[in-house]
Each structure stands twice: as structure tokens, then as C-alpha cells.
Amino acid sequence: MELDDGLTDDQFLADLAEYHTNRGTTLDREPRVANRPVNLHKLYLNINLKHGGYDEVSHKRLGWRELSKEFRLGDNATSAFSLKTVYYRNLAAYEIQKFRHKTPPPPQILEEISAKGGDLLNRTIKSFKPPDKTKLINGTSSQEIMERGQNSPADKMDVDENGLTRRNLRQNPTPARHYQPDTSSTRQTRQSSGHAQSPQPTPTYNNVGSYSPNPSANPNSMSFQAANYEPRPEAPLTMRPVITPGYNPSLYEEKRRDRKRLLSDSASLTGSYPTYDSGVMLPGTGFPGPNIYVRCLRSLQSVIPTEQDFALHHLVKVSFERGDKFKFDAFPGLAEALIRKVLDISSLYFDVEWEISYEDDGAAMMVTKILDGVNGTPNILDKIKFLELKPLQDVEWQDEDFQLQLTLCVEAALVLRNMVCLEENAKFVAGMPILQDLLCITLNLPKNGVLDELQNYSLEIAEEVTRHWCLEADSPLYTSLLSQLYSDDRGVILCSLRAISRISMYREEMHYLRGVPDVALQSAIGWLLLEDDDLKQAALDFLYQFTLVDKNVDSMLGKRAINLAGLCRDLARHCFFGAVETEEKEMIKPETKAPAPTVIPDTPRDRLAEIIRKPEPERSSQWLKTCFKEDPDSDITQIELWKAYQARFSIYNPALNLPAADFIKNVSNTFNGANAQVISEPVQKFIIKGIRPRHYPVDEHGKKYLRCLWQTEHGECGDYIKDARGMIDHIMEVHLGQRRQLDGTFENSLSSSPLICEWNHCQKFAAQNGTTHLKDFRAHILVHMPYPEDTPNITPGHFAQNRPHSPDIVQEAEYRTIKLQNTLVDEHGDPCGIAYTSTLVLRNIGKALLRKDGEGRFEWTLKVLGPIKDVLLNSLTYNRVLAANVSDVIMMIQRASAHLNGGPAEDVAGVTDSRISESV
């Protein structure tokens, strides 16, 4: 895009030169940066029309460096700062006067100082502190430092394109020089008579003639150095003058003249004489001020609506986002300020402005507008009744001040509500009696849709705080909460029920609900019929607290409007609320283990061939793992185990066998649970505790070998075969005499003689006097194999019913499957939810009925709880979660029934336990 202001370069320079002449400054018409000329006209148009001016470029990160790169002057900090200086000295004031149409700063604080920094539009003599021209370091000027050859601080800095200095690493650090002692002699000897010694030649070891036997004549010897030692001359101390008014008065006089000239120039431009003092900190400058929390607190404590609006706006956000960190005890006065602000809601509807008094003055407490901040106001409800309601217009047509005050009160209540969700804050405000007065006032405001939000916040505050209070029946807050149960708003009813049920939850003293109106009690019972889980749970919590008082249950019996038996039926119906059907296996008969074998099994041939190739003690460990197993209840004598080991391996090479002591020690190394012991009674013997012989040997992977049960003329075969396929081959070759073909299979043809199965007295083919079909006979043999999956062309699990049980177990355990309907439990496995609370209310009612005075208590118990006995037994059978509570209620019914049937009530416990066990 072509930048043009309608002027040529010469016209622009002429106008710029005239401006500098009138201003009293010097114009550089042909400035150069990096040995390249800079067109001032193009630079002025580019910065103002394209980049927005000098301040915009200075505020932008690397702005001048990008501009230097655009003008092809170099992409480095030096070129950028040089270009900035050119514009600063020649065009900055011209831009402010011509382009911005404002008065530029005087030259003393613009052209005559460095181009560091920015913000020229707001630079004034009053706000800008001129830099120290001397640039002194410890009283020494920069010129003196350079003359002495020292590096100035500026040499250790890098300057960016904005003129800001920043520290940087040295590009070529000075190499470290290690200390080397000066061995040359600087001391003059007596023979020299004050003349300097001539340098001595360095002796060489190859030149024998140069060697001197005199140590003092050898310059490398310690004697020579000690004899010729002279101390170094002391360096003169460098004195640096300190600049003081007495030492350099002309410098301070120059400073005073410069300051007066700046003040006079400012007075001529602005028409007023600035009061500038470099030694005095102006108000509000030099420190960051209070943080946002303190400022919000102070703003809230003020009476300025705009400041309170600012405070509450931020407090709402902070209390919601940082509720776990925002605590009342860290900000004293915050809770009181919020409560005072919420109390202002009364002045919008009533002709009253509440005042909180912290003095114990009984006469003052009788005044309507005064609240007791120490003990709470016991007659707060009476004071509210005598308040005069203001004549208000339609809610939608309130003025701006009314809406602002209403919004501030609602936001203050919201901050309180958010903060009391933290347990520490709830406990903090619970110690403020004025909070109960506040809740009473807000809950008894006129019924108005605009106040619904404020009243809901008040109920949520009460829900969190009442657990720390113990409210009596005549407490104003307790009465106000009960009155909220008549509302037709679900949220109001729900919060009120929760607040009432949680009274004194975190206190040691027990709270009992008393003085509950019949209408509220009927409503709570009716809410159990609704399909609203939250409302139903809140109503059950309320009924649980109500039925803890025996007099409350007794009063329900004499009221026709309340059907206590119907309530118990509804409660019993909820015993399966939210139940989940599950299946559980219950052991009927435990398993029976077989006794330990008395004979050590033989080692299979293939396994023995593997074992004998291993060195000791690995050989004995493998043999032990093959023929023995761990069993903490069994043992074997050491001599028996040693003889078995000798019998197995002595036939090969007896010299390789372990000694007896090493072998017994190796048994404990092989089996962690095995250890050698000595039994003294009745006969002393040495045993290995923790192992027993196996029924069947195992291979290196722990898989059991198969025992051949084929009956021969000499009895059972008894050979151990590794798998089913090997067992079939063993039967075919050894017992049937079949020969393999070249491909390793058996010929599938007619046998020359009948084949009869001799496996463990099998009767297959016995009636037919055998079979001649080898294929049919082989298929039958597979039935006896316990692992058919190892046999080809057999589906896994096809013969699973023929697999034998473990030889260590004689009888498997017997189980039965029970279908249960268990209700909810918490993360600890304890019962919870609607079903659990229902059983608690039933138990409270049963206890209260049995504690009644007179003989009618058992009749009332059967009349109220008797009809639900079957439902309770069903719950006891299928709901194991509530078994403890349900069994308590059933025992109460059994006790009342046994008493009415003529049996003593004290002897009912055993009968009840037996019947409950039968039902289970």
C-alpha cells in the first residue's frame, strides 16, 4: 500500500525544519543508521500511518527491530535503537504536534535526553523524573573510569531496540589465571652494592660442567631463594573522591539551575507552577497497594454503592472458584460485612434499618430496629410482625436504586452461601448469633417472586450451618424453618427438611424434634408416596429425627388424621427400594480332603531321564518337586525321605549323591514352607514338616502325569504317561501289540483278534466278546482320558464329564445358588439410601411402642407392626444388607406376640432367633 500525505520529501523537510527552528531544537536532515541514509519523510509516514505512532511501536515487542528490518538497516538491537533515536530526536515532537494535535513535552525531557522508554503522549514535567546526567559510580564519572581502563557498567549491558538495558553473558570471558609464585629474587645482596643482579643461566642436567655443589649458588634450591628473598613493594592506594555539596559545589549548583529551568518552562506551557520534589513520594505511588481480597473487604465495608458493587462482583467469583481457599478467619470483618449487607434487604420492603448492638443492654433490645449481636434476638419474630410494609409499586417497575440494592443483597447472600459450603467457614459463622437473626428476617420477608433467590440462598446457608446449632422448640429460626414446609416450592421444602434434619448433627448434645405441627407431619408422610427420590429421602430423614422422641410416636397414635399403621406399610414397602438382583453361592457341605499318600510315587521314565542329567543340588530339587508337594498339615520322616532319595539315584552314580545333612537342608530350600523338626513325644523322631507325597507325579511345568489303569495278568499296569496322546500310544503298542506305520499312525483295519477294554475293569465290548474294529476301539479309549483337548480331532470339553476330581479331594464342596435383592451400600459397604432409612424409622417406632406405659404397648405393637411381618421376613431372606435392622423389628413383633400368647417377654429372644434363622 502506498503511504502518502500529499507532500513531497522536500516540502516535508522544509516544514520539519521550520518546526524545529520555532521549537529551538536542531534537525538532522540526513541521518544515517548503519552507514545508510534514512528518509525522514518515509519513516514518518510508515510509523504513523502504518504502525500507529511512536508509542505503539515502542510498546510492541521487537517493534523497532522489525521496523529496522523493513528499512533494510539490519536485524539487530543496535540498528533498532539507532533508528528509534533518529525518530525520537527529529520526528517525535513533530508527530505529537502535527499528527496527534497535542502539545509535545518540552525539549528538556524529550530531545535532550535519551530515547529509552516510551509513552511520550503522557510525559509531563510533573510525572517524568529527569535522569542523572553525571552517571556517577561510587563518586567517579564515566570518563574517569574509561581513562583508568576500567569497564563501565554499560559495557556489561546489552541495549535492545527500545533502549532498555538488559544483562547478558560475556561473549569472550577472561580466561582464569592460576596463582604462580614469583621465584625470581627481588632482594639485593650485599655483594651487589645496590645494583641489580644479572640473570643467571638456567642449569641443564645434561651439562655436567654446569653443576655446582654449593646449594646457595643453585637458583632452583630453597637456600638460594631464601638468601635472595626481598618483599614486594606496596602498591599505592587508589583514592576515589565522594561527590558532596562541600567537595563539588559547582555540580550541585548546576543541578539546581537545571531544575529551575525545567519548572519555568513547564509553567510557561501549562500556566501553572508544578510542585515537583524528587525526595517526596506522591500519594498512591511507589507501592502496589492492597490485594484484591483486602480491597474487596474495604469496599464492602464502605457505604458507597459502586464500591460495594465492585466488591461483591469479585467476591462472588472468588467464593465460587476459590471456595476451598477463601476462609473467614483469614479476613476479619468479612462475615460481619456480608451479614450487614444482606440485612439491608429489610429497608427495601419495611420502614426499618437494622442496627446490631454488642452491648448487654436489656432496655435497648426492646427497640424494634436493634438486634442483639452477642446472644441473638429471642423476640426477632415479634419485631418482624410489628414492621410496617412500604407501599411498593409493581415489581417490574422499580427504580434503578432499588434494583441495585436488591442485587447487592442477593450477591452478598450468594457469597455467604458459597463460603459456608466449606466446613471451616460454616463452623466460623455458626459462632455468630446474628446469623440466626438474619435467616429469620430473610425467611419471613413478604412473598414476592423477586425474593425467591434470596430466600433459597438463606435456606442453603441454614442447611450447612444448622448442624452446628442446637435449636430448641421455641427458637425463632426453628419456627421459621417449620413454616417453610407449608410452601408449594419443591426447592424450599427440600432445603427446609434437610436443614431441620441436620440440626445438632456435629454437636455432642442430642437434638429432638418437638413442636412439629400436624399439618407438617402429614405433608412429610404424604411425600413418601411421590416418585421423587430426593424429596423422599429428605422426608425419611425428617421422620427418623421425629420418631426418636417417644412422645412424638405416642402422639401419632391418638390422632385420627395420622395413620401410623399405614405409615409402617409404606416404610416396609421401601425395604426393597433400589434393590439390585444378584446371585450368591452358599456352601452347603464343605469339601473333604483325602489323606496323605503313604507311598512315594515312582518317577516317570521320561522325567527321570531329564532329572539325572542335572547336577546336584538341582537334581534332588527337581525330583522333590516331581514327587512331593507343600502341605502345611502334613509331614514325613527324614529317614524315609533320605532312603527314597538313595534308592532312586544310587543305581546311577552314588558318588554324586548329596550327604544326608545337605539333602535335608536342600528340602527347605526347595519348599519355602518345609522345615526340619524334632518330635519328642511319644517317641523322638526327626521329620520334615510342610510336605507330603503326591498322588501323581508332575512334570517341570507342574502338570500331572496320567497313570495307566490297564489291567494285565500281573495286575494294574501303573506306568505314568505324560499326556493323553502318549497314553493312547502306550495302550496300542504295549497292551494291544499294534505296530506303527511309517508315518507314525496305526493301521485302521480289522484286528486279527477281538479287542476288549481292560481299563480299570471296563465292561465295554465284554458282552460282545470284544471288537475287531480298531477305529471304534480307539474312540472308546478316549472316554477314559481325562484331557481330551490334547487328543486330535476332539472338541475341547466334549468329554469333560469324564475328568476325575483332584486326587487330594475325596468329596467336592456342595453349593447352592441364592437370588438376592440387595439395596444400596456406601463405599465402606455399610447400608445407605431410602431403604436403609425406612428400616431405621420402623425400628424407632417399634422401640417407642414397646416403651409405652401400661399393658397396651404389646397390643399397639402388634396392631401397628404385625401386618408387615411377612414383608419384613421376605426382606430378611433376600436383602442381606438390611438384615440387622429388619431382624430387630421382627424380634419386637415376636416379643409382643409371645407376651400376648401367655409367654414371658424376657424368654422370647431364643425363639425369635430360631424363627429368624428358619426364615433365612
PDB file of N, CA and C in Angstrom, residues 218-260:
ATOM      1  N   ASN A 218      72.869 -22.466  43.587  1.00  0.00           N
ATOM      2  CA  ASN A 218      71.876 -23.019  42.651  1.00  0.00           C
ATOM      3  C   ASN A 218      70.605 -22.193  42.741  1.00  0.00           C
ATOM      4  N   PRO A 219      70.182 -21.543  41.671  1.00  0.00           N
ATOM      5  CA  PRO A 219      68.971 -20.694  41.745  1.00  0.00           C
ATOM      6  C   PRO A 219      67.705 -21.492  41.973  1.00  0.00           C
ATOM      7  N   ASN A 220      67.681 -22.809  41.744  1.00  0.00           N
ATOM      8  CA  ASN A 220      66.471 -23.626  41.948  1.00  0.00           C
ATOM      9  C   ASN A 220      66.395 -24.163  43.367  1.00  0.00           C
ATOM     10  N   SER A 221      67.414 -23.953  44.198  1.00  0.00           N
ATOM     11  CA  SER A 221      67.403 -24.504  45.542  1.00  0.00           C
ATOM     12  C   SER A 221      66.698 -23.544  46.488  1.00  0.00           C
ATOM     13  N   MET A 222      66.164 -24.103  47.589  1.00  0.00           N
ATOM     14  CA  MET A 222      65.460 -23.305  48.585  1.00  0.00           C
ATOM     15  C   MET A 222      66.423 -22.364  49.300  1.00  0.00           C
ATOM     16  N   SER A 223      67.677 -22.789  49.490  1.00  0.00           N
ATOM     17  CA  SER A 223      68.645 -21.914  50.163  1.00  0.00           C
ATOM     18  C   SER A 223      68.925 -20.663  49.354  1.00  0.00           C
ATOM     19  N   PHE A 224      69.019 -20.871  48.042  1.00  0.00           N
ATOM     20  CA  PHE A 224      69.253 -19.719  47.166  1.00  0.00           C
ATOM     21  C   PHE A 224      68.093 -18.734  47.217  1.00  0.00           C
ATOM     22  N   GLN A 225      66.853 -19.263  47.195  1.00  0.00           N
ATOM     23  CA  GLN A 225      65.671 -18.396  47.225  1.00  0.00           C
ATOM     24  C   GLN A 225      65.550 -17.681  48.552  1.00  0.00           C
ATOM     25  N   ALA A 226      65.870 -18.387  49.683  1.00  0.00           N
ATOM     26  CA  ALA A 226      65.771 -17.741  50.985  1.00  0.00           C
ATOM     27  C   ALA A 226      66.820 -16.637  51.149  1.00  0.00           C
ATOM     28  N   ALA A 227      68.007 -16.893  50.591  1.00  0.00           N
ATOM     29  CA  ALA A 227      69.066 -15.910  50.727  1.00  0.00           C
ATOM     30  C   ALA A 227      68.816 -14.667  49.898  1.00  0.00           C
ATOM     31  N   ASN A 228      68.118 -14.798  48.777  1.00  0.00           N
ATOM     32  CA  ASN A 228      67.883 -13.695  47.862  1.00  0.00           C
ATOM     33  C   ASN A 228      66.454 -13.174  47.913  1.00  0.00           C
ATOM     34  N   TYR A 229      65.687 -13.477  48.977  1.00  0.00           N
ATOM     35  CA  TYR A 229      64.282 -13.050  49.065  1.00  0.00           C
ATOM     36  C   TYR A 229      64.192 -11.572  49.399  1.00  0.00           C
ATOM     37  N   GLU A 230      63.325 -10.854  48.717  1.00  0.00           N
ATOM     38  CA  GLU A 230      63.010  -9.470  49.007  1.00  0.00           C
ATOM     39  C   GLU A 230      61.500  -9.296  48.912  1.00  0.00           C
ATOM     40  N   PRO A 231      60.880  -8.593  49.828  1.00  0.00           N
ATOM     41  CA  PRO A 231      59.418  -8.391  49.770  1.00  0.00           C
ATOM     42  C   PRO A 231      59.017  -7.522  48.595  1.00  0.00           C
ATOM     43  N   ARG A 232      57.799  -7.700  48.149  1.00  0.00           N
ATOM     44  CA  ARG A 232      57.290  -6.898  47.034  1.00  0.00           C
ATOM     45  C   ARG A 232      56.985  -5.480  47.507  1.00  0.00           C
ATOM     46  N   PRO A 233      57.196  -4.537  46.635  1.00  0.00           N
ATOM     47  CA  PRO A 233      56.858  -3.153  47.027  1.00  0.00           C
ATOM     48  C   PRO A 233      55.338  -2.996  47.137  1.00  0.00           C
ATOM     49  N   GLU A 234      54.904  -2.206  48.123  1.00  0.00           N
ATOM     50  CA  GLU A 234      53.485  -1.993  48.332  1.00  0.00           C
ATOM     51  C   GLU A 234      52.921  -1.093  47.248  1.00  0.00           C
ATOM     52  N   ALA A 235      51.751  -1.495  46.733  1.00  0.00           N
ATOM     53  CA  ALA A 235      51.090  -0.688  45.709  1.00  0.00           C
ATOM     54  C   ALA A 235      50.393   0.480  46.373  1.00  0.00           C
ATOM     55  N   PRO A 236      50.445   1.636  45.768  1.00  0.00           N
ATOM     56  CA  PRO A 236      49.782   2.816  46.374  1.00  0.00           C
ATOM     57  C   PRO A 236      48.262   2.647  46.341  1.00  0.00           C
ATOM     58  N   LEU A 237      47.579   3.118  47.398  1.00  0.00           N
ATOM     59  CA  LEU A 237      46.122   3.043  47.486  1.00  0.00           C
ATOM     60  C   LEU A 237      45.485   4.043  46.543  1.00  0.00           C
ATOM     61  N   THR A 238      44.392   3.613  45.901  1.00  0.00           N
ATOM     62  CA  THR A 238      43.652   4.474  44.980  1.00  0.00           C
ATOM     63  C   THR A 238      42.588   5.222  45.761  1.00  0.00           C
ATOM     64  N   MET A 239      42.660   6.509  45.773  1.00  0.00           N
ATOM     65  CA  MET A 239      41.704   7.351  46.482  1.00  0.00           C
ATOM     66  C   MET A 239      40.648   7.825  45.503  1.00  0.00           C
ATOM     67  N   ARG A 240      39.387   7.564  45.822  1.00  0.00           N
ATOM     68  CA  ARG A 240      38.270   7.974  44.978  1.00  0.00           C
ATOM     69  C   ARG A 240      37.446   9.015  45.729  1.00  0.00           C
ATOM     70  N   PRO A 241      37.333  10.158  45.178  1.00  0.00           N
ATOM     71  CA  PRO A 241      36.567  11.208  45.892  1.00  0.00           C
ATOM     72  C   PRO A 241      35.071  10.906  45.861  1.00  0.00           C
ATOM     73  N   VAL A 242      34.403  11.303  46.932  1.00  0.00           N
ATOM     74  CA  VAL A 242      32.955  11.184  47.049  1.00  0.00           C
ATOM     75  C   VAL A 242      32.348  12.552  46.779  1.00  0.00           C
ATOM     76  N   ILE A 243      31.389  12.547  45.847  1.00  0.00           N
ATOM     77  CA  ILE A 243      30.791  13.820  45.454  1.00  0.00           C
ATOM     78  C   ILE A 243      29.827  14.271  46.537  1.00  0.00           C
ATOM     79  N   THR A 244      30.112  15.415  47.151  1.00  0.00           N
ATOM     80  CA  THR A 244      29.265  16.018  48.169  1.00  0.00           C
ATOM     81  C   THR A 244      29.115  17.497  47.847  1.00  0.00           C
ATOM     82  N   PRO A 245      28.118  18.155  48.434  1.00  0.00           N
ATOM     83  CA  PRO A 245      27.988  19.612  48.179  1.00  0.00           C
ATOM     84  C   PRO A 245      29.219  20.399  48.607  1.00  0.00           C
ATOM     85  N   GLY A 246      29.898  19.941  49.635  1.00  0.00           N
ATOM     86  CA  GLY A 246      31.101  20.662  50.042  1.00  0.00           C
ATOM     87  C   GLY A 246      32.290  20.374  49.156  1.00  0.00           C
ATOM     88  N   TYR A 247      32.380  19.187  48.589  1.00  0.00           N
ATOM     89  CA  TYR A 247      33.509  18.804  47.727  1.00  0.00           C
ATOM     90  C   TYR A 247      33.351  19.374  46.323  1.00  0.00           C
ATOM     91  N   ASN A 248      32.141  19.326  45.767  1.00  0.00           N
ATOM     92  CA  ASN A 248      31.887  19.784  44.398  1.00  0.00           C
ATOM     93  C   ASN A 248      30.642  20.648  44.394  1.00  0.00           C
ATOM     94  N   PRO A 249      30.705  21.866  44.880  1.00  0.00           N
ATOM     95  CA  PRO A 249      29.505  22.725  44.928  1.00  0.00           C
ATOM     96  C   PRO A 249      29.019  23.134  43.556  1.00  0.00           C
ATOM     97  N   SER A 250      29.944  23.242  42.580  1.00  0.00           N
ATOM     98  CA  SER A 250      29.512  23.669  41.241  1.00  0.00           C
ATOM     99  C   SER A 250      28.560  22.660  40.611  1.00  0.00           C
ATOM    100  N   LEU A 251      28.790  21.340  40.898  1.00  0.00           N
ATOM    101  CA  LEU A 251      27.899  20.324  40.331  1.00  0.00           C
ATOM    102  C   LEU A 251      26.480  20.465  40.889  1.00  0.00           C
ATOM    103  N   TYR A 252      26.359  20.664  42.186  1.00  0.00           N
ATOM    104  CA  TYR A 252      25.039  20.815  42.780  1.00  0.00           C
ATOM    105  C   TYR A 252      24.377  22.124  42.368  1.00  0.00           C
ATOM    106  N   GLU A 253      25.158  23.138  42.148  1.00  0.00           N
ATOM    107  CA  GLU A 253      24.607  24.393  41.661  1.00  0.00           C
ATOM    108  C   GLU A 253      24.058  24.225  40.245  1.00  0.00           C
ATOM    109  N   GLU A 254      24.725  23.444  39.423  1.00  0.00           N
ATOM    110  CA  GLU A 254      24.230  23.167  38.070  1.00  0.00           C
ATOM    111  C   GLU A 254      22.913  22.398  38.118  1.00  0.00           C
ATOM    112  N   LYS A 255      22.818  21.444  39.070  1.00  0.00           N
ATOM    113  CA  LYS A 255      21.564  20.703  39.217  1.00  0.00           C
ATOM    114  C   LYS A 255      20.413  21.634  39.588  1.00  0.00           C
ATOM    115  N   ARG A 256      20.634  22.557  40.469  1.00  0.00           N
ATOM    116  CA  ARG A 256      19.595  23.485  40.879  1.00  0.00           C
ATOM    117  C   ARG A 256      19.160  24.379  39.725  1.00  0.00           C
ATOM    118  N   ARG A 257      20.126  24.808  38.915  1.00  0.00           N
ATOM    119  CA  ARG A 257      19.771  25.644  37.755  1.00  0.00           C
ATOM    120  C   ARG A 257      18.939  24.857  36.750  1.00  0.00           C
ATOM    121  N   ASP A 258      19.314  23.604  36.500  1.00  0.00           N
ATOM    122  CA  ASP A 258      18.533  22.785  35.565  1.00  0.00           C
ATOM    123  C   ASP A 258      17.110  22.583  36.065  1.00  0.00           C
ATOM    124  N   ARG A 259      16.955  22.358  37.354  1.00  0.00           N
ATOM    125  CA  ARG A 259      15.614  22.141  37.898  1.00  0.00           C
ATOM    126  C   ARG A 259      14.756  23.399  37.779  1.00  0.00           C
ATOM    127  N   LYS A 260      15.336  24.574  38.077  1.00  0.00           N
ATOM    128  CA  LYS A 260      14.580  25.808  37.933  1.00  0.00           C
ATOM    129  C   LYS A 260      14.189  26.069  36.487  1.00  0.00           C
TER     130      LYS A 260
END
